[in-house]
Amino acid sequence: WAMDPPAPGRYRLWYERCSARIVGHGFAAPQNWMQYVVSMLVFNLAIFALTYLVLMLQGHLPLNPDAKEGLEASLAFNTAASFTSNTNLQHYSGEQSLSYFAQLFAIMWCQFVSAATGIAAVTALCRGLSGRRTLGNFYQDCWRATSLVLLPLSLVMAIVLILAGTPMTLEGAAEAFTLEGAVQTI
């Protein structure tokens, strides 16, 4: 029964192997604590910058049937910072201020990657407390948290919402007439 230990990476999942080929071998290289922290900070800075740009430029981006303009600079900064750090502080009404593109590709994207960043950080903390010299790889941990935990949960919830008949549309705001005869934008 004595067998040689498996080669490193032999039991990696197929999508991790594909990701490593696309991104490069640094995707799975072990990192010490400093490399892990720098990777996490650079990743979060990139998330913040991309979210800020989407919020500022939403008037020029697709999926904007109601022609919503970009957010004011300080509001876009506050929103990008809060969703990147997973605090989700909102000083606006999302449906009235944000286009569908901004809601889907800035806000909802941040909901995934900020949670994955937190899961990766806790995973690294546990590895560090166990006495390991390397903490794993931040990008691989973030990818695993997203693909193994967050995406499957979101797919299950999407199916539940579809079965419950929750409406979803990418059309512009609808106008309804109230009993008093006033027009209400929904």
Short mmCIF file of C-alpha atoms in Angstrom, two decimals:
data_model
loop_
_atom_site.label_atom_id
_atom_site.label_comp_id
_atom_site.label_asym_id
_atom_site.label_seq_id
_atom_site.Cartn_x
_atom_site.Cartn_y
_atom_site.Cartn_z
CA TRP A 1 0.00 0.00 0.00
CA ALA A 2 2.97 2.29 0.11
CA MET A 3 2.52 4.70 -2.75
CA ASP A 4 4.35 7.79 -3.83
CA PRO A 5 2.52 11.01 -2.97
CA PRO A 6 0.64 12.48 -5.93
CA ALA A 7 2.39 15.07 -8.04
CA PRO A 8 1.60 18.65 -7.01
CA GLY A 9 -1.49 19.90 -8.80
CA ARG A 10 -2.54 16.45 -9.95
CA TYR A 11 -5.86 16.63 -8.16
CA ARG A 12 -6.61 20.23 -9.08
CA LEU A 13 -10.02 20.69 -10.57
CA TRP A 14 -10.34 20.98 -14.35
CA TYR A 15 -11.36 24.63 -14.25
CA GLU A 16 -8.40 25.47 -12.04
CA ARG A 17 -6.07 23.88 -14.60
CA CYS A 18 -7.76 25.90 -17.39
CA SER A 19 -7.48 29.10 -15.34
CA ALA A 20 -3.81 28.44 -14.65
CA ARG A 21 -3.19 28.02 -18.39
CA ILE A 22 -5.01 31.27 -19.21
CA VAL A 23 -3.69 33.42 -16.36
CA GLY A 24 -0.29 31.81 -15.95
CA HIS A 25 1.41 29.59 -13.44
CA GLY A 26 1.46 32.35 -10.82
CA PHE A 27 -2.22 31.53 -10.37
CA ALA A 28 -1.31 28.52 -8.23
CA ALA A 29 2.14 29.39 -6.89
CA PRO A 30 2.25 29.34 -3.07
CA GLN A 31 2.57 32.75 -1.43
CA ASN A 32 4.00 33.86 1.88
CA TRP A 33 1.98 36.28 4.00
CA MET A 34 3.40 39.41 2.37
CA GLN A 35 2.73 38.18 -1.18
CA TYR A 36 -0.77 37.12 -0.16
CA VAL A 37 -1.58 40.53 1.34
CA VAL A 38 -0.14 42.41 -1.64
CA SER A 39 -2.15 40.23 -4.03
CA MET A 40 -5.32 40.90 -2.06
CA LEU A 41 -4.70 44.65 -1.97
CA VAL A 42 -3.89 44.86 -5.69
CA PHE A 43 -6.99 42.81 -6.51
CA ASN A 44 -9.21 45.04 -4.36
CA LEU A 45 -7.68 48.18 -5.86
CA ALA A 46 -8.50 46.86 -9.34
CA ILE A 47 -12.07 46.04 -8.24
CA PHE A 48 -12.45 49.54 -6.81
CA ALA A 49 -11.11 51.24 -9.95
CA LEU A 50 -13.31 49.23 -12.29
CA THR A 51 -16.42 49.79 -10.16
CA TYR A 52 -15.71 53.51 -9.90
CA LEU A 53 -15.31 53.78 -13.68
CA VAL A 54 -18.55 51.90 -14.36
CA LEU A 55 -20.49 54.12 -11.94
CA MET A 56 -19.02 57.31 -13.42
CA LEU A 57 -19.50 56.26 -17.05
CA GLN A 58 -22.85 54.47 -16.80
CA GLY A 59 -24.49 57.04 -19.07
CA HIS A 60 -22.23 55.89 -21.91
CA LEU A 61 -22.48 52.15 -21.26
CA PRO A 62 -25.05 49.65 -22.60
CA LEU A 63 -28.13 48.38 -20.71
CA ASN A 64 -29.26 51.89 -19.86
CA PRO A 65 -32.79 52.14 -21.32
CA ASP A 66 -33.77 55.03 -19.02
CA ALA A 67 -30.68 57.10 -20.00
CA LYS A 68 -29.33 57.46 -16.46
CA GLU A 69 -26.28 59.68 -16.15
CA GLY A 70 -23.14 58.73 -14.26
CA LEU A 71 -23.03 59.25 -10.52
CA GLU A 72 -21.42 62.36 -9.03
CA ALA A 73 -17.72 61.72 -8.31
CA SER A 74 -17.91 61.59 -4.49
CA LEU A 75 -21.00 59.37 -4.58
CA ALA A 76 -19.33 57.02 -7.08
CA PHE A 77 -16.20 56.92 -4.89
CA ASN A 78 -18.22 56.19 -1.73
CA THR A 79 -20.28 53.50 -3.47
CA ALA A 80 -17.25 51.83 -5.06
CA ALA A 81 -15.37 51.86 -1.74
CA SER A 82 -18.29 50.49 0.24
CA PHE A 83 -19.10 47.66 -2.18
CA THR A 84 -15.42 46.76 -2.66
CA SER A 85 -15.03 46.46 1.11
CA ASN A 86 -18.33 44.54 1.39
CA THR A 87 -19.97 47.13 3.65
CA ASN A 88 -22.60 47.95 0.99
CA LEU A 89 -23.40 51.46 2.20
CA GLN A 90 -25.81 53.16 -0.19
CA HIS A 91 -26.49 56.89 -0.34
CA TYR A 92 -28.75 56.62 -3.37
CA SER A 93 -31.80 54.74 -4.56
CA GLY A 94 -30.41 51.98 -6.77
CA GLU A 95 -33.31 51.70 -9.19
CA GLN A 96 -33.47 55.46 -9.68
CA SER A 97 -29.73 56.17 -9.88
CA LEU A 98 -28.09 53.14 -11.49
CA SER A 99 -28.43 51.62 -14.94
CA TYR A 100 -28.87 47.88 -15.35
CA PHE A 101 -25.25 47.64 -16.49
CA ALA A 102 -24.02 49.40 -13.34
CA GLN A 103 -26.21 47.23 -11.12
CA LEU A 104 -25.10 43.98 -12.76
CA PHE A 105 -21.45 44.58 -13.63
CA ALA A 106 -20.41 46.87 -10.79
CA ILE A 107 -22.63 46.31 -7.76
CA MET A 108 -23.51 42.62 -8.18
CA TRP A 109 -19.98 41.79 -9.33
CA CYS A 110 -18.66 43.42 -6.15
CA GLN A 111 -21.10 41.33 -4.13
CA PHE A 112 -19.31 38.23 -5.44
CA VAL A 113 -15.68 39.26 -5.42
CA SER A 114 -15.75 41.07 -2.08
CA ALA A 115 -17.31 38.01 -0.44
CA ALA A 116 -14.76 35.76 -2.17
CA THR A 117 -11.97 38.04 -0.93
CA GLY A 118 -13.28 37.69 2.62
CA ILE A 119 -13.48 33.90 2.32
CA ALA A 120 -9.93 33.81 0.93
CA ALA A 121 -8.67 36.01 3.77
CA VAL A 122 -10.25 33.74 6.40
CA THR A 123 -8.80 30.70 4.65
CA ALA A 124 -5.33 32.25 4.73
CA LEU A 125 -5.77 33.17 8.39
CA CYS A 126 -6.64 29.57 9.23
CA ARG A 127 -3.62 28.31 7.32
CA GLY A 128 -1.39 30.80 9.11
CA LEU A 129 -2.75 29.86 12.53
CA SER A 130 -2.12 26.20 11.76
CA GLY A 131 1.60 26.98 11.40
CA ARG A 132 2.08 26.80 7.65
CA ARG A 133 4.88 28.86 6.14
CA THR A 134 2.88 29.61 2.99
CA LEU A 135 -0.73 30.69 3.00
CA GLY A 136 -1.71 29.22 -0.35
CA ASN A 137 -2.42 31.51 -3.29
CA PHE A 138 -4.85 34.42 -3.02
CA TYR A 139 -6.07 34.23 -6.61
CA GLN A 140 -6.66 30.49 -6.39
CA ASP A 141 -8.48 30.87 -3.05
CA CYS A 142 -10.62 33.67 -4.45
CA TRP A 143 -11.44 31.61 -7.53
CA ARG A 144 -12.35 28.56 -5.42
CA ALA A 145 -14.59 30.62 -3.15
CA THR A 146 -16.39 32.04 -6.18
CA SER A 147 -16.70 28.85 -8.20
CA LEU A 148 -17.28 26.32 -5.42
CA VAL A 149 -19.40 28.34 -2.99
CA LEU A 150 -20.84 31.58 -4.33
CA LEU A 151 -21.79 30.67 -7.92
CA PRO A 152 -23.51 27.37 -6.98
CA LEU A 153 -25.47 29.15 -4.23
CA SER A 154 -26.51 31.90 -6.62
CA LEU A 155 -27.62 29.37 -9.23
CA VAL A 156 -29.78 27.56 -6.67
CA MET A 157 -31.32 30.85 -5.55
CA ALA A 158 -31.90 31.90 -9.18
CA ILE A 159 -33.79 28.68 -9.82
CA VAL A 160 -35.87 29.24 -6.68
CA LEU A 161 -36.70 32.79 -7.79
CA ILE A 162 -37.60 31.62 -11.31
CA LEU A 163 -39.87 28.91 -9.94
CA ALA A 164 -41.49 31.48 -7.63
CA GLY A 165 -42.28 33.63 -10.67
CA THR A 166 -40.12 36.62 -9.79
CA PRO A 167 -40.12 38.96 -12.78
CA MET A 168 -36.90 40.14 -14.39
CA THR A 169 -36.62 42.46 -17.32
CA LEU A 170 -34.03 44.68 -18.91
CA GLU A 171 -36.64 47.03 -20.34
CA GLY A 172 -36.95 50.62 -19.19
CA ALA A 173 -39.17 51.81 -16.36
CA ALA A 174 -42.88 51.07 -16.69
CA GLU A 175 -45.56 53.70 -16.25
CA ALA A 176 -48.71 52.83 -14.34
CA PHE A 177 -51.85 54.82 -13.66
CA THR A 178 -52.98 55.05 -10.06
CA LEU A 179 -56.61 54.97 -8.93
CA GLU A 180 -56.48 58.76 -8.65
CA GLY A 181 -55.46 59.01 -12.30
CA ALA A 182 -51.84 60.05 -11.65
CA VAL A 183 -48.96 58.51 -13.58
CA GLN A 184 -46.42 56.55 -11.53
CA THR A 185 -43.05 55.38 -12.88
CA ILE A 186 -42.16 51.94 -11.64
#
